Coordinates of N, CA and C in Angstrom, one line a residue:
Chain A
X1 N 22.6 -40.1 -20.2 CA 23.9 -40.5 -20.9 C 24.9 -40.8 -20.4
X2 N 26.1 -40.7 -21.1 CA 27.6 -40.9 -20.6 C 28.1 -39.5 -19.5
X3 N 28.7 -40.2 -18.5 CA 28.6 -39.0 -17.8 C 30.2 -39.0 -17.4
X4 N 30.5 -37.5 -16.8 CA 31.8 -37.3 -17.3 C 32.1 -36.9 -15.7
X5 N 32.8 -37.8 -14.6 CA 33.4 -37.5 -13.6 C 34.6 -36.5 -13.7
X6 N 34.9 -35.2 -13.4 CA 35.5 -34.1 -12.9 C 36.0 -34.5 -11.2
X7 N 37.2 -34.4 -11.2 CA 37.8 -34.1 -10.2 C 38.8 -33.2 -10.2
X8 N 39.3 -32.8 -9.0 CA 38.6 -32.5 -7.6 C 37.1 -31.5 -7.5
X9 N 36.5 -31.7 -6.7 CA 35.8 -30.5 -7.4 C 35.6 -29.2 -6.3
X10 N 36.8 -28.8 -5.6 CA 37.2 -27.8 -5.7 C 38.3 -27.8 -5.0
X11 N 39.3 -26.9 -4.9 CA 41.1 -26.7 -4.6 C 41.2 -25.4 -4.1
X12 N 41.9 -25.2 -3.2 CA 42.2 -23.9 -2.3 C 43.8 -24.5 -2.0
X13 N 44.7 -23.4 -2.7 CA 46.1 -23.4 -3.3 C 46.7 -22.1 -2.9
X14 N 48.0 -22.4 -2.8 CA 48.5 -21.1 -3.1 C 49.0 -19.8 -4.0
X15 N 48.9 -19.0 -4.3 CA 49.4 -18.4 -5.4 C 51.1 -19.0 -5.7
X16 N 51.3 -19.3 -7.0 CA 52.4 -19.6 -7.5 C 52.4 -21.3 -7.0
X17 N 51.6 -22.3 -7.1 CA 51.6 -23.4 -6.9 C 51.0 -24.1 -8.2
X18 N 51.4 -25.0 -8.7 CA 50.6 -26.4 -9.6 C 49.4 -26.6 -9.3
X19 N 48.2 -26.9 -10.6 CA 47.4 -27.0 -10.3 C 46.9 -28.3 -10.9
X20 N 46.4 -29.4 -10.9 CA 46.0 -30.5 -11.8 C 44.4 -31.0 -11.7
X21 N 43.8 -31.2 -12.6 CA 42.4 -31.7 -12.5 C 41.9 -32.5 -13.5
X22 N 41.3 -33.4 -13.2 CA 41.0 -34.7 -14.4 C 39.8 -34.9 -14.9
X23 N 39.2 -35.3 -15.6 CA 38.0 -35.8 -15.9 C 38.1 -36.8 -16.4
X24 N 36.8 -38.1 -16.5 CA 37.1 -39.6 -16.8 C 35.5 -39.9 -17.2
X25 N 35.7 -40.9 -18.0 CA 34.4 -41.5 -18.0 C 34.2 -43.1 -18.5
X26 N 33.3 -43.8 -18.4 CA 33.6 -44.5 -18.5 C 33.5 -45.3 -20.4
X27 N 32.8 -43.9 -21.2 CA 32.5 -44.4 -22.4 C 33.9 -44.0 -23.3
X28 N 33.7 -43.5 -24.3 CA 34.8 -42.4 -25.1 C 34.6 -41.6 -25.9
X29 N 34.9 -40.5 -25.8 CA 35.3 -39.6 -26.3 C 36.1 -38.9 -27.6
X30 N 35.0 -38.0 -28.7 CA 36.0 -37.5 -29.9 C 36.5 -36.2 -29.6
X31 N 36.0 -35.6 -28.8 CA 36.8 -34.3 -27.9 C 36.6 -33.9 -26.9
X32 N 37.5 -33.7 -26.7 CA 37.5 -32.8 -25.6 C 37.7 -31.3 -25.3
X33 N 37.0 -30.7 -24.0 CA 37.3 -29.2 -23.8 C 37.2 -29.1 -22.9
X34 N 38.1 -28.0 -22.6 CA 38.3 -27.3 -21.1 C 37.6 -26.1 -21.4
X35 N 36.9 -25.2 -20.4 CA 36.1 -23.9 -20.0 C 36.9 -24.0 -18.7
X36 N 36.8 -22.7 -18.4 CA 36.9 -22.0 -17.4 C 35.5 -20.7 -17.4
X37 N 34.8 -20.6 -16.2 CA 34.0 -19.3 -15.5 C 34.6 -19.0 -14.4
X38 N 33.9 -18.1 -14.8 CA 34.7 -16.2 -13.7 C 33.2 -16.0 -13.1
X39 N 33.3 -15.8 -12.1 CA 31.9 -15.0 -11.4 C 31.3 -14.2 -12.4
X40 N 29.7 -14.8 -12.3 CA 29.0 -13.4 -12.9 C 29.1 -13.5 -14.6
X41 N 29.8 -14.6 -15.1 CA 30.2 -15.0 -16.9 C 29.7 -16.1 -17.0
X42 N 30.0 -16.2 -18.0 CA 29.5 -17.6 -19.1 C 30.9 -18.2 -19.3
X43 N 31.1 -19.8 -19.2 CA 32.1 -19.7 -19.3 C 33.0 -20.0 -21.1
X44 N 34.4 -20.4 -21.3 CA 35.3 -19.4 -22.4 C 35.8 -20.4 -22.2
X45 N 36.3 -20.7 -23.6 CA 36.9 -21.9 -23.7 C 38.4 -21.5 -23.8
X46 N 38.9 -23.0 -23.3 CA 40.3 -22.2 -23.0 C 41.3 -23.4 -24.1
X47 N 41.2 -24.5 -24.0 CA 41.7 -25.2 -24.9 C 40.6 -26.7 -25.3
X48 N 41.2 -27.0 -26.7 CA 40.0 -27.8 -27.5 C 41.5 -29.0 -28.0
X49 N 41.1 -30.8 -28.0 CA 41.7 -31.7 -27.3 C 40.3 -32.7 -29.0
X50 N 41.5 -32.5 -29.9 CA 40.7 -33.5 -31.2 C 41.0 -34.8 -31.7
X51 N 42.0 -35.2 -31.0 CA 42.8 -36.9 -30.9 C 43.5 -37.3 -29.9
X52 N 43.0 -38.5 -30.1 CA 43.8 -39.1 -28.4 C 45.3 -38.8 -28.3
X53 N 45.9 -38.8 -27.4 CA 47.2 -38.7 -27.0 C 47.6 -37.3 -27.2
X54 N 47.1 -36.2 -27.7 CA 46.8 -35.1 -28.0 C 47.3 -34.3 -26.8
X55 N 48.8 -33.2 -26.7 CA 49.3 -32.5 -25.7 C 49.0 -31.0 -25.9
X56 N 48.5 -30.2 -25.8 CA 48.0 -29.2 -26.2 C 48.7 -28.1 -24.7
X57 N 49.1 -26.6 -25.3 CA 49.3 -25.8 -24.4 C 48.5 -24.5 -24.7
X58 N 48.3 -23.6 -23.8 CA 47.9 -22.7 -24.2 C 48.8 -21.6 -22.8
X59 N 49.4 -21.0 -22.9 CA 50.0 -20.2 -22.0 C 50.8 -21.7 -20.5
X60 N 50.1 -20.9 -19.5 CA 50.1 -21.5 -18.5 C 49.5 -22.6 -18.3
X61 N 48.9 -23.2 -19.4 CA 48.0 -24.2 -19.0 C 48.2 -25.2 -20.2
X62 N 48.0 -26.7 -19.7 CA 48.3 -27.9 -20.5 C 47.2 -28.6 -20.4
X63 N 46.7 -29.5 -21.7 CA 45.6 -29.8 -21.2 C 46.2 -31.6 -22.0
X64 N 45.6 -32.5 -21.8 CA 46.1 -33.9 -22.5 C 44.4 -34.7 -23.0
X65 N 44.5 -35.3 -24.2 CA 43.3 -35.9 -24.3 C 44.0 -37.3 -24.2
X66 N 43.5 -38.3 -23.1 CA 44.2 -39.5 -22.9 C 43.8 -40.5 -24.1
X67 N 44.8 -41.1 -23.8 CA 45.1 -42.4 -25.4 C 44.0 -43.6 -25.3
X68 N 43.2 -43.6 -24.3 CA 42.1 -44.3 -24.2 C 40.9 -43.4 -24.8
X69 N 41.0 -42.5 -24.6 CA 39.8 -41.7 -24.9 C 38.3 -41.2 -24.3
X70 N 39.0 -42.0 -23.1 CA 38.4 -41.8 -21.7 C 38.4 -40.8 -20.7
X71 N 39.5 -40.1 -20.8 CA 39.8 -39.1 -19.8 C 41.0 -38.1 -20.5
X72 N 40.9 -37.0 -19.5 CA 41.5 -35.8 -20.4 C 42.2 -35.0 -18.6
X73 N 43.2 -34.4 -18.6 CA 43.8 -33.8 -17.5 C 43.7 -32.1 -18.4
X74 N 43.2 -31.3 -16.9 CA 44.4 -30.4 -17.3 C 45.0 -29.5 -16.0
X75 N 46.5 -29.3 -16.3 CA 47.4 -28.5 -15.6 C 47.3 -27.2 -15.8
X76 N 47.6 -26.3 -14.7 CA 47.7 -25.0 -14.6 C 49.4 -24.5 -14.4
X77 N 50.3 -24.0 -14.6 CA 51.3 -24.1 -14.0 C 51.8 -22.4 -13.3
X78 N 52.2 -22.4 -11.9 CA 52.7 -21.0 -11.8 C 51.4 -20.2 -11.1
X79 N 50.8 -20.9 -10.6 CA 48.9 -20.4 -10.7 C 49.2 -18.8 -10.3
X80 N 48.3 -18.1 -10.4 CA 48.3 -16.8 -9.9 C 46.3 -15.9 -9.6
X81 N 46.3 -15.3 -9.1 CA 44.9 -15.1 -8.2 C 43.9 -15.0 -9.6
X82 N 44.1 -14.2 -10.4 CA 43.4 -14.2 -11.7 C 43.2 -15.6 -12.3
X83 N 43.3 -17.0 -11.7 CA 43.4 -18.0 -12.5 C 41.9 -18.5 -11.7
X84 N 41.5 -18.0 -10.5 CA 39.8 -18.4 -10.0 C 39.0 -18.5 -10.9
X85 N 38.1 -19.2 -10.3 CA 37.2 -19.7 -11.3 C 36.4 -21.0 -11.3
X86 N 35.9 -21.6 -12.0 CA 35.6 -23.1 -11.9 C 35.7 -23.4 -13.4
X87 N 36.7 -24.4 -13.3 CA 37.0 -25.2 -14.6 C 35.7 -26.1 -14.6
X88 N 35.6 -26.5 -15.9 CA 34.6 -27.5 -17.0 C 35.3 -28.3 -17.8
X89 N 35.1 -29.6 -17.6 CA 35.3 -30.7 -18.7 C 34.2 -30.6 -19.2
X90 N 34.9 -31.3 -21.0 CA 33.6 -31.3 -22.0 C 33.8 -32.2 -22.8
X91 N 33.0 -32.9 -23.0 CA 33.8 -34.0 -24.1 C 32.7 -34.5 -25.0
X92 N 32.8 -34.8 -26.4 CA 31.8 -34.9 -27.2 C 31.5 -36.2 -27.8
X93 N 30.9 -36.9 -27.5 CA 30.5 -38.5 -27.9 C 30.6 -38.8 -29.5
X94 N 31.3 -39.5 -29.9 CA 31.0 -40.4 -31.5 C 29.5 -40.7 -32.0
X95 N 28.5 -40.8 -30.8 CA 27.5 -40.4 -31.5 C 27.2 -39.0 -32.4
X96 N 27.8 -37.8 -32.3 CA 27.5 -37.1 -33.1 C 26.8 -36.6 -32.5
X97 N 25.4 -35.8 -33.5 CA 24.6 -34.9 -33.1 C 24.5 -33.8 -32.1
X98 N 26.0 -33.5 -31.9 CA 26.1 -32.4 -30.4 C 26.3 -32.9 -29.1
X99 N 26.2 -34.2 -29.4 CA 26.3 -35.2 -27.9 C 27.1 -34.5 -26.7
X100 N 27.0 -33.4 -26.3 CA 28.6 -32.9 -25.6 C 28.0 -33.1 -24.1
X101 N 28.8 -33.6 -23.5 CA 28.4 -33.7 -21.9 C 29.4 -33.0 -21.4
X102 N 29.2 -32.5 -19.9 CA 29.9 -31.6 -19.1 C 30.3 -32.0 -18.0
X103 N 31.1 -31.7 -17.4 CA 31.7 -32.0 -16.0 C 31.2 -31.5 -14.9
X104 N 31.3 -31.7 -13.8 CA 30.3 -30.8 -12.3 C 31.2 -29.8 -12.1
X105 N 32.5 -29.6 -12.5 CA 33.4 -28.6 -12.8 C 34.3 -28.7 -11.1
X106 N 35.8 -27.5 -11.3 CA 36.5 -27.8 -10.2 C 36.7 -26.8 -10.0
X107 N 36.1 -26.0 -8.8 CA 36.1 -24.3 -8.1 C 37.8 -24.4 -7.9
X108 N 38.1 -23.2 -8.2 CA 39.5 -22.8 -8.3 C 39.6 -21.8 -7.1
X109 N 40.6 -21.8 -6.1 CA 40.5 -20.8 -5.4 C 42.0 -20.4 -5.5
X110 N 42.6 -18.8 -5.4 CA 44.5 -18.9 -5.1 C 44.3 -18.0 -4.1
X111 N 44.7 -18.4 -3.1 CA 45.4 -17.4 -2.0 C 46.4 -16.8 -2.4
X112 N 46.4 -15.3 -2.4 CA 47.4 -14.5 -2.6 C 48.9 -14.8 -1.8
Chain B
X1 N 35.7 -11.6 -33.0 CA 35.4 -12.7 -31.5 C 33.8 -13.0 -31.8
X2 N 33.5 -14.5 -31.5 CA 32.2 -14.4 -31.5 C 31.7 -14.1 -30.4
X3 N 30.3 -13.2 -31.2 CA 29.2 -12.8 -29.3 C 28.0 -13.3 -29.2
X4 N 27.9 -14.0 -28.2 CA 27.1 -14.3 -27.7 C 25.4 -13.5 -26.3
X5 N 24.9 -13.2 -26.9 CA 24.4 -11.9 -26.0 C 23.1 -12.6 -25.8
X6 N 22.8 -12.5 -24.4 CA 21.3 -13.0 -23.7 C 21.0 -11.6 -23.1
X7 N 19.8 -11.3 -23.2 CA 19.1 -10.3 -23.0 C 19.2 -9.6 -21.6
X8 N 19.4 -10.3 -20.5 CA 18.8 -10.1 -18.9 C 20.0 -10.8 -18.3
X9 N 20.7 -10.3 -17.4 CA 21.7 -10.7 -16.6 C 20.9 -11.5 -15.3
X10 N 20.0 -10.3 -15.1 CA 18.9 -11.3 -13.8 C 17.8 -10.8 -14.1
X11 N 16.7 -12.1 -13.5 CA 15.2 -11.9 -13.6 C 14.7 -12.4 -12.8
X12 N 13.9 -12.0 -12.1 CA 12.9 -12.6 -11.2 C 11.6 -12.4 -11.3
X13 N 11.1 -13.4 -11.5 CA 9.7 -13.5 -11.6 C 9.0 -14.4 -10.5
X14 N 7.4 -14.3 -10.5 CA 6.5 -15.3 -9.6 C 6.2 -16.8 -10.5
X15 N 5.7 -17.4 -9.7 CA 5.6 -18.5 -10.0 C 4.1 -18.7 -11.0
X16 N 4.5 -19.1 -12.0 CA 3.0 -19.1 -12.7 C 3.1 -18.2 -14.0
X17 N 4.1 -17.3 -14.0 CA 4.2 -16.9 -15.0 C 4.7 -16.9 -16.1
X18 N 4.7 -16.4 -17.2 CA 5.2 -17.3 -18.6 C 6.5 -16.0 -18.5
X19 N 8.0 -16.6 -19.0 CA 8.9 -16.0 -19.3 C 9.7 -16.4 -20.2
X20 N 10.1 -15.4 -20.7 CA 11.2 -15.6 -22.6 C 12.8 -15.1 -21.9
X21 N 13.5 -16.3 -22.3 CA 15.1 -15.6 -22.5 C 15.3 -15.2 -23.8
X22 N 15.7 -14.4 -24.3 CA 16.2 -14.4 -25.2 C 17.6 -14.3 -25.7
X23 N 18.5 -15.0 -26.5 CA 19.7 -14.9 -26.7 C 19.7 -14.9 -28.5
X24 N 20.6 -13.6 -28.5 CA 21.4 -13.6 -30.2 C 22.8 -13.3 -30.0
X25 N 23.0 -14.5 -31.4 CA 24.7 -14.5 -31.5 C 25.0 -14.2 -33.0
X26 N 26.3 -13.3 -32.8 CA 26.2 -12.4 -34.3 C 27.1 -13.1 -35.5
X27 N 27.7 -14.6 -35.3 CA 28.7 -15.0 -36.4 C 27.8 -16.1 -36.9
X28 N 26.6 -15.9 -37.4 CA 25.7 -16.6 -38.3 C 26.1 -18.3 -37.9
X29 N 26.1 -18.6 -36.4 CA 26.3 -19.9 -36.3 C 25.4 -21.0 -36.5
X30 N 24.7 -21.9 -37.0 CA 24.0 -22.7 -37.1 C 23.0 -23.1 -36.0
X31 N 24.4 -23.6 -35.2 CA 24.2 -24.6 -33.7 C 23.7 -23.5 -32.6
X32 N 22.2 -23.8 -32.2 CA 22.3 -22.9 -30.3 C 22.0 -23.4 -29.8
X33 N 22.0 -23.7 -28.4 CA 22.2 -24.0 -27.4 C 21.4 -23.4 -25.6
X34 N 20.6 -23.8 -25.3 CA 20.4 -23.7 -23.6 C 20.5 -24.5 -23.0
X35 N 21.2 -24.2 -22.0 CA 22.0 -25.0 -20.7 C 21.1 -24.8 -19.9
X36 N 21.1 -25.5 -18.6 CA 20.7 -24.6 -16.8 C 22.0 -25.4 -16.1
X37 N 22.1 -23.9 -15.4 CA 23.5 -24.7 -14.8 C 23.1 -24.4 -13.2
X38 N 23.3 -25.7 -12.5 CA 23.1 -25.7 -10.9 C 24.2 -25.6 -10.5
X39 N 24.4 -25.5 -9.1 CA 25.5 -25.9 -8.4 C 25.7 -27.6 -8.1
X40 N 27.1 -27.7 -7.9 CA 27.2 -29.4 -8.5 C 26.6 -30.2 -9.5
X41 N 25.8 -29.6 -10.1 CA 25.3 -30.7 -11.7 C 26.0 -30.5 -12.5
X42 N 26.8 -29.1 -12.7 CA 27.6 -28.5 -13.7 C 26.4 -28.3 -14.9
X43 N 26.5 -28.6 -16.5 CA 25.6 -27.9 -17.4 C 25.0 -29.1 -17.9
X44 N 23.6 -28.7 -17.9 CA 22.8 -29.6 -18.6 C 22.1 -28.8 -19.5
X45 N 21.7 -29.8 -20.6 CA 21.4 -29.2 -21.8 C 19.7 -29.4 -21.8
X46 N 18.8 -28.3 -21.9 CA 17.7 -28.2 -22.3 C 17.3 -28.5 -23.6
X47 N 17.6 -27.7 -24.2 CA 16.9 -27.7 -25.4 C 18.0 -27.1 -26.5
X48 N 18.1 -27.6 -27.8 CA 19.1 -27.1 -28.6 C 18.5 -27.2 -30.5
X49 N 18.9 -26.5 -31.1 CA 18.8 -26.5 -32.2 C 19.8 -26.2 -33.6
X50 N 19.3 -26.8 -34.6 CA 20.1 -27.0 -35.3 C 20.0 -25.7 -36.5
X51 N 19.3 -25.3 -37.0 CA 18.8 -24.6 -38.6 C 17.3 -24.0 -37.6
X52 N 17.1 -23.0 -38.3 CA 16.1 -22.1 -37.9 C 14.2 -23.2 -38.1
X53 N 13.6 -22.6 -37.2 CA 12.5 -23.5 -37.0 C 12.5 -25.2 -36.6
X54 N 13.6 -25.1 -36.0 CA 14.4 -26.7 -36.0 C 14.4 -26.2 -34.1
X55 N 13.8 -27.7 -33.5 CA 14.1 -28.0 -32.4 C 14.3 -29.4 -31.7
X56 N 15.5 -29.4 -31.0 CA 15.5 -30.8 -30.2 C 15.5 -30.9 -28.9
X57 N 14.6 -31.8 -28.3 CA 14.9 -32.0 -26.8 C 16.0 -32.0 -26.1
X58 N 16.7 -31.7 -25.3 CA 18.1 -32.2 -24.6 C 18.0 -33.0 -23.3
X59 N 18.6 -32.9 -22.2 CA 18.3 -34.2 -21.3 C 17.0 -33.5 -19.9
X60 N 16.7 -32.5 -20.1 CA 15.6 -31.8 -19.0 C 14.8 -30.4 -19.4
X61 N 14.1 -31.2 -20.7 CA 13.1 -30.3 -21.7 C 12.1 -29.9 -20.6
X62 N 11.7 -30.6 -19.9 CA 10.4 -30.6 -19.1 C 9.9 -29.6 -18.3
X63 N 8.9 -28.8 -18.6 CA 8.6 -26.9 -18.2 C 9.6 -26.0 -19.2
X64 N 10.2 -26.5 -20.2 CA 10.5 -25.3 -21.0 C 10.0 -25.5 -22.6
X65 N 10.3 -24.9 -23.7 CA 9.8 -24.5 -24.6 C 11.1 -24.0 -25.2
X66 N 11.3 -23.9 -26.6 CA 12.2 -23.1 -27.6 C 11.5 -22.3 -28.6
X67 N 12.2 -21.3 -28.7 CA 11.7 -21.1 -30.5 C 12.6 -20.6 -31.5
X68 N 12.6 -20.6 -32.5 CA 14.1 -20.4 -33.6 C 13.8 -19.6 -34.7
X69 N 13.0 -18.7 -34.9 CA 12.2 -18.3 -35.9 C 13.3 -17.5 -36.9
X70 N 14.4 -17.0 -36.1 CA 15.7 -16.2 -36.9 C 17.3 -16.8 -36.6
X71 N 17.8 -17.3 -37.7 CA 19.1 -17.8 -37.4 C 20.0 -17.4 -36.1
X72 N 19.7 -16.0 -35.8 CA 21.1 -15.4 -35.1 C 20.0 -15.6 -33.6
X73 N 18.9 -15.9 -33.5 CA 17.8 -15.9 -32.2 C 17.4 -17.2 -31.8
X74 N 17.9 -17.5 -30.6 CA 17.2 -18.6 -29.9 C 16.9 -18.3 -28.3
X75 N 14.7 -17.9 -28.3 CA 14.3 -18.0 -27.1 C 14.2 -19.2 -26.3
X76 N 14.3 -19.1 -24.9 CA 14.1 -19.9 -23.4 C 12.6 -19.3 -23.7
X77 N 11.5 -20.8 -23.5 CA 10.5 -19.6 -22.7 C 10.0 -21.2 -22.1
X78 N 10.1 -20.3 -20.5 CA 8.7 -21.0 -19.5 C 7.5 -20.6 -19.5
X79 N 6.6 -21.6 -19.7 CA 5.1 -21.4 -20.4 C 4.3 -21.1 -19.2
X80 N 5.1 -21.4 -17.6 CA 4.4 -21.1 -16.5 C 5.6 -21.5 -15.3
X81 N 6.1 -20.5 -14.9 CA 7.2 -20.7 -14.3 C 7.0 -21.5 -12.4
X82 N 8.1 -22.2 -12.4 CA 7.9 -23.1 -11.0 C 9.2 -22.6 -10.2
X83 N 9.0 -22.8 -9.2 CA 10.4 -22.2 -8.4 C 11.5 -23.1 -8.4
X84 N 11.3 -24.2 -8.7 CA 12.7 -25.4 -9.6 C 13.4 -24.9 -10.8
X85 N 12.4 -24.1 -11.1 CA 13.5 -23.2 -12.0 C 14.4 -22.4 -12.1
X86 N 14.2 -21.9 -10.7 CA 15.5 -21.0 -10.5 C 17.0 -21.3 -10.5
X87 N 17.2 -21.0 -11.1 CA 18.6 -21.3 -12.0 C 19.3 -20.4 -13.1
X88 N 20.6 -20.6 -12.8 CA 21.7 -19.7 -14.0 C 21.4 -20.7 -15.5
X89 N 21.0 -19.9 -16.5 CA 20.8 -20.5 -18.1 C 21.6 -20.0 -18.7
X90 N 22.5 -20.5 -19.3 CA 23.4 -20.5 -20.4 C 22.9 -20.5 -21.5
X91 N 22.9 -19.4 -22.9 CA 22.6 -19.9 -24.2 C 24.2 -20.3 -24.8
X92 N 24.7 -21.0 -25.8 CA 25.5 -20.9 -26.8 C 25.5 -21.4 -27.8
X93 N 26.1 -21.2 -29.3 CA 26.2 -21.5 -30.3 C 27.6 -22.2 -30.5
X94 N 27.6 -22.8 -31.8 CA 28.2 -23.3 -32.4 C 28.5 -23.2 -34.0
X95 N 29.5 -23.3 -34.9 CA 29.7 -23.1 -36.0 C 28.7 -24.7 -36.8
X96 N 29.6 -25.8 -36.3 CA 29.1 -26.5 -37.1 C 28.9 -28.0 -35.8
X97 N 28.7 -28.9 -36.9 CA 28.7 -29.8 -35.7 C 30.1 -30.0 -34.9
X98 N 29.8 -30.5 -33.2 CA 31.0 -30.6 -32.7 C 31.8 -29.6 -32.5
X99 N 31.9 -28.7 -33.2 CA 33.1 -27.8 -32.6 C 32.2 -26.8 -31.3
X100 N 33.5 -26.1 -30.8 CA 33.5 -26.0 -29.8 C 32.5 -24.7 -29.3
X101 N 32.0 -24.8 -28.2 CA 30.5 -23.5 -27.7 C 31.0 -22.4 -27.6
X102 N 30.0 -21.3 -28.1 CA 30.4 -20.3 -27.5 C 29.0 -19.9 -26.4
X103 N 30.0 -19.5 -25.3 CA 29.0 -19.2 -24.5 C 28.2 -17.7 -24.0
X104 N 27.0 -17.5 -24.1 CA 26.7 -15.5 -23.0 C 26.9 -15.6 -21.7
X105 N 26.8 -14.5 -21.2 CA 26.9 -14.8 -19.9 C 26.1 -15.1 -18.8
X106 N 25.2 -15.8 -19.5 CA 24.3 -16.3 -18.7 C 23.2 -15.2 -18.0
X107 N 21.8 -15.6 -17.9 CA 20.7 -15.6 -17.4 C 20.5 -15.8 -15.7
X108 N 20.5 -15.3 -14.9 CA 20.3 -16.4 -13.7 C 18.1 -15.6 -13.2
X109 N 17.7 -16.8 -13.7 CA 16.3 -16.5 -12.9 C 16.1 -17.0 -11.8
X110 N 15.5 -15.7 -11.2 CA 14.7 -16.4 -9.8 C 13.4 -16.4 -10.1
X111 N 12.9 -17.7 -9.3 CA 11.8 -17.6 -9.4 C 10.6 -18.0 -7.9
X112 N 9.8 -16.7 -7.7 CA 9.3 -16.8 -6.4 C 8.3 -17.2 -6.0

């Protein structure tokens, strides 16, 4: 199936810094989703994007649905220690049938 | 809030045992999913279901089966557990096609 390339694989940053991660694919998607997973928990939806070019914010988080429909990015501004976790992108293909693909995740560590 | 509950957080089983992983959702969602999560590989779909008594194979169904006798419950079955099935298993549900998934907290299965 279509692959999602998520980068970077991991990030070690200082509290207060901004963070940027992205997902790319050779195929187009109808929907882009960003999830966060904290240790010992399941992934929790952060932001959902349904339209090419859409830019959506959720507090300090901002995500965009790429205009080509093949990519998406997530930015976190002014990081805090509780931002620690694994962030996953997910894309839903135009094939429907719940064909959702996940990136391999970006592990974020924030040093106080 | 949607609640997806997985009956066990941790399971330790022996090779060859039959294993049941249970998942219940309380929002009358039509769709339910079982994913496997392994480091560096992201989330991979094992099986999913659109409706009661209905099931579809995902990307990695080998060695697994599922059961959906009631709308709110989706069980993952390992007929004969093997060590390569040691992983985090995540259940998810969603309301309609392509809507965001809601995840449970996961069952970490260890097969020795």
